[in-house]
Structure formats: structure tokens, C-alpha cells
Coordinates of C-alpha atoms in Angstrom, one line a residue:
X1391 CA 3.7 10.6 -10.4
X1392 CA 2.2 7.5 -11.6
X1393 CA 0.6 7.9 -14.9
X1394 CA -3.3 7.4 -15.6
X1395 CA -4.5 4.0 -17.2
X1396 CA -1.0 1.8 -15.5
X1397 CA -0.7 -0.6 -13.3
X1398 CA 0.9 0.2 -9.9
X1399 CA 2.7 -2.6 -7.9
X1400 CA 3.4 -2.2 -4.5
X1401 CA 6.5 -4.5 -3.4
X1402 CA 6.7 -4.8 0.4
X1403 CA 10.2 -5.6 1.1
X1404 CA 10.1 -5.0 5.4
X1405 CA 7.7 -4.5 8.0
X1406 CA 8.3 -3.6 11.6
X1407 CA 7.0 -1.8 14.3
X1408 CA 8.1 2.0 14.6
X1409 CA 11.0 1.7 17.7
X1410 CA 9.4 3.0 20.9
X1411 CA 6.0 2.2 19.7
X1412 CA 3.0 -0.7 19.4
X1413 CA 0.9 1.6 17.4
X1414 CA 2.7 2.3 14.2
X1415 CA 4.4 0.2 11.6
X1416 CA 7.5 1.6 9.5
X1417 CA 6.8 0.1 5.5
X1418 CA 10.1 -0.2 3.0
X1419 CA 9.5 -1.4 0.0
X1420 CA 9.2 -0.6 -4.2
X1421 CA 6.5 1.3 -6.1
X1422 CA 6.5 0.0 -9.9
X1423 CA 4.5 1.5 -12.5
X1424 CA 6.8 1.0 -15.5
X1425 CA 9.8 2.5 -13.4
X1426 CA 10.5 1.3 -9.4
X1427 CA 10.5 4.0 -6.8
X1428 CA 11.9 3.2 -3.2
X1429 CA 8.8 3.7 -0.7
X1430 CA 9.1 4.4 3.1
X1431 CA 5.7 4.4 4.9
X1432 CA 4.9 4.7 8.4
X1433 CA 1.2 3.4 9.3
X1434 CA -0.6 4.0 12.2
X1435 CA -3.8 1.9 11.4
X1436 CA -6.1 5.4 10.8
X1437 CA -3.5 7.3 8.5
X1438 CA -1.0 6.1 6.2
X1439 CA 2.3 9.1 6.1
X1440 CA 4.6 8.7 2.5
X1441 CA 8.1 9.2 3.9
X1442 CA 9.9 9.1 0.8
X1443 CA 9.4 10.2 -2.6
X1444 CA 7.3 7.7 -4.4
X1445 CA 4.8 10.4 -5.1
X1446 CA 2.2 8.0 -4.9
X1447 CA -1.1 9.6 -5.6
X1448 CA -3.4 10.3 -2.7
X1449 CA -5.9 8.5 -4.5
X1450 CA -3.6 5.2 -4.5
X1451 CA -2.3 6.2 -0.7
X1452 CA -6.0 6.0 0.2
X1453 CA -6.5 2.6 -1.0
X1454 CA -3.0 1.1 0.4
X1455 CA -4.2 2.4 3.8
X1456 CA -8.1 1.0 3.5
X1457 CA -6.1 -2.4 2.7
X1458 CA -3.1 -2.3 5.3
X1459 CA -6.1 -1.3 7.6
X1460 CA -7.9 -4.8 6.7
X1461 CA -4.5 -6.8 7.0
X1462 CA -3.3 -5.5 10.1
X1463 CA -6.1 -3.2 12.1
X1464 CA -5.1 -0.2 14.7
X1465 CA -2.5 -0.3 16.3
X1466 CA -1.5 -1.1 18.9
X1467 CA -0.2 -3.9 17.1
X1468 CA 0.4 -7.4 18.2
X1469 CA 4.3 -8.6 17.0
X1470 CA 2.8 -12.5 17.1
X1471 CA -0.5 -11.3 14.7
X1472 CA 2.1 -9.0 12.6
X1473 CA 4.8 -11.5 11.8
X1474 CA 2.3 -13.8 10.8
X1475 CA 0.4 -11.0 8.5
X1476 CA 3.9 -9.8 7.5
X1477 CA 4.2 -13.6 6.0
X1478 CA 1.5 -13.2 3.8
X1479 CA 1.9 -10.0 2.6
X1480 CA 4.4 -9.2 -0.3
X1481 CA 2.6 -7.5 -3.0
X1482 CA -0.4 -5.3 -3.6
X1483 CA -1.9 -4.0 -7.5
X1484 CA -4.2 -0.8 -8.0
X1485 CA -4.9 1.0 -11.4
X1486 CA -5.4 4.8 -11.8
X1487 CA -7.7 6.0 -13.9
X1488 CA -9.7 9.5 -14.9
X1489 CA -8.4 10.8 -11.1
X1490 CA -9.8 7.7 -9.5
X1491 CA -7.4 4.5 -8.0
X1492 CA -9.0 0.9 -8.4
X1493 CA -7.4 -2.0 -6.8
X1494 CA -6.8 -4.4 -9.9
X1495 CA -9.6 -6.8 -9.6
X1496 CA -12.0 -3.7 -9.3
X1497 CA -10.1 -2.2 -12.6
X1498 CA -10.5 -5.7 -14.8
X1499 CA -14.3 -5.7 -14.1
X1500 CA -14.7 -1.8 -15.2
X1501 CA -12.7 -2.3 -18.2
X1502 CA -14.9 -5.2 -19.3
X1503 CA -17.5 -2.1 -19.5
X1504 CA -15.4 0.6 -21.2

């Protein structure tokens, strides 16, 4: 589980379209919160399934799939539009804190408050 108060990278390493489908993507990559966890994901554009065992909080889950859901929309998903969103796409940073996940720009401004 990643602890409270640390940073949480997500590393996408490969993207791809689920075989036999347009409207879900299979996600590899590395969780890294001070230790790197392999992560297998399968998103379908509403819900965001952890295949492996990352143990990502639900709270960070949530967020990954509000953001994946920006990037890349519901499926069914266009292979010209995801290889060019795939491009972009290597890295993602969210913060949990007192049961709550904050993507990292979100968590700067609060701590300027604490």
C-alpha cells in the first residue's frame, strides 16, 4: 500500500488496445512510491480494473482513471488518436494524504496551507 504523505509515480511503460476489442486498453507499467511495483491495468474509458498487485489505493485508482479518461475518452478507441496520446503520455504524480489522493500540482498548492 502506498504510504500517506508520499509521492506516487506512475511509469507507463506500454499501451495497447485489449486483443479482440476497440473499447479497452491493457496499461503495463511501474508504480513508485519509494519502492517500484509492476502495474497491469485494463481501461475501458468508465472503469479503470488493477490487474496486478500494485495495491494502489482506490483513492489513487480514481484519479488515474478521471485522467486516462481526459487523455484518451471511451472507448471505442481510435489506434491513430491512441498512438499519438500514447506519445505523450509516460508519467503521471499524485500524493495521498489523510485518506484523500491529490494529483501533485493539487498537493503543492494545499501544502502551501498546512
Amino acid at each position: 500500500m502506498i504510504p500517506e504523505g508520499v509521492e506516487c509515480s506512475v511509469f507507463f511503460d506500454e499501451i495497447k488496445q485489449k486483443p479482440k476489442s476497440s473499447s479497452a486498453l491493457l496499461i503495463k507499467g511501474l508504480v513508485s512510491s519509494g519502492f517500484k511495483i509492476k502495474m497491469n491495468l485494463e481501461y475501458t474509458g468508465s472503469d479503470l480494473i488493477d490487474n496486478s498487485n500494485a495495491m494502489m489505493p482506490e483513492e489513487i485508482l480514481s484519479l488515474i482513471n478521471e485522467d486516462l479518461n481526459e487523455i484518451f475518452g471511451n472507448g471505442p478507441f481510435d489506434k491513430k488518436v491512441l498512438k499519438q496520446e500514447i506519445k505523450n503520455l509516460s508519467m503521471l504524480y499524485y500524493v495521498r494524504y489523510n485518506g484523500k489522493a491529490y494529483r501533485t500540482d493539487e498537493w503543492n498548492a494545499i501544502k502551501l496551507t498546512l
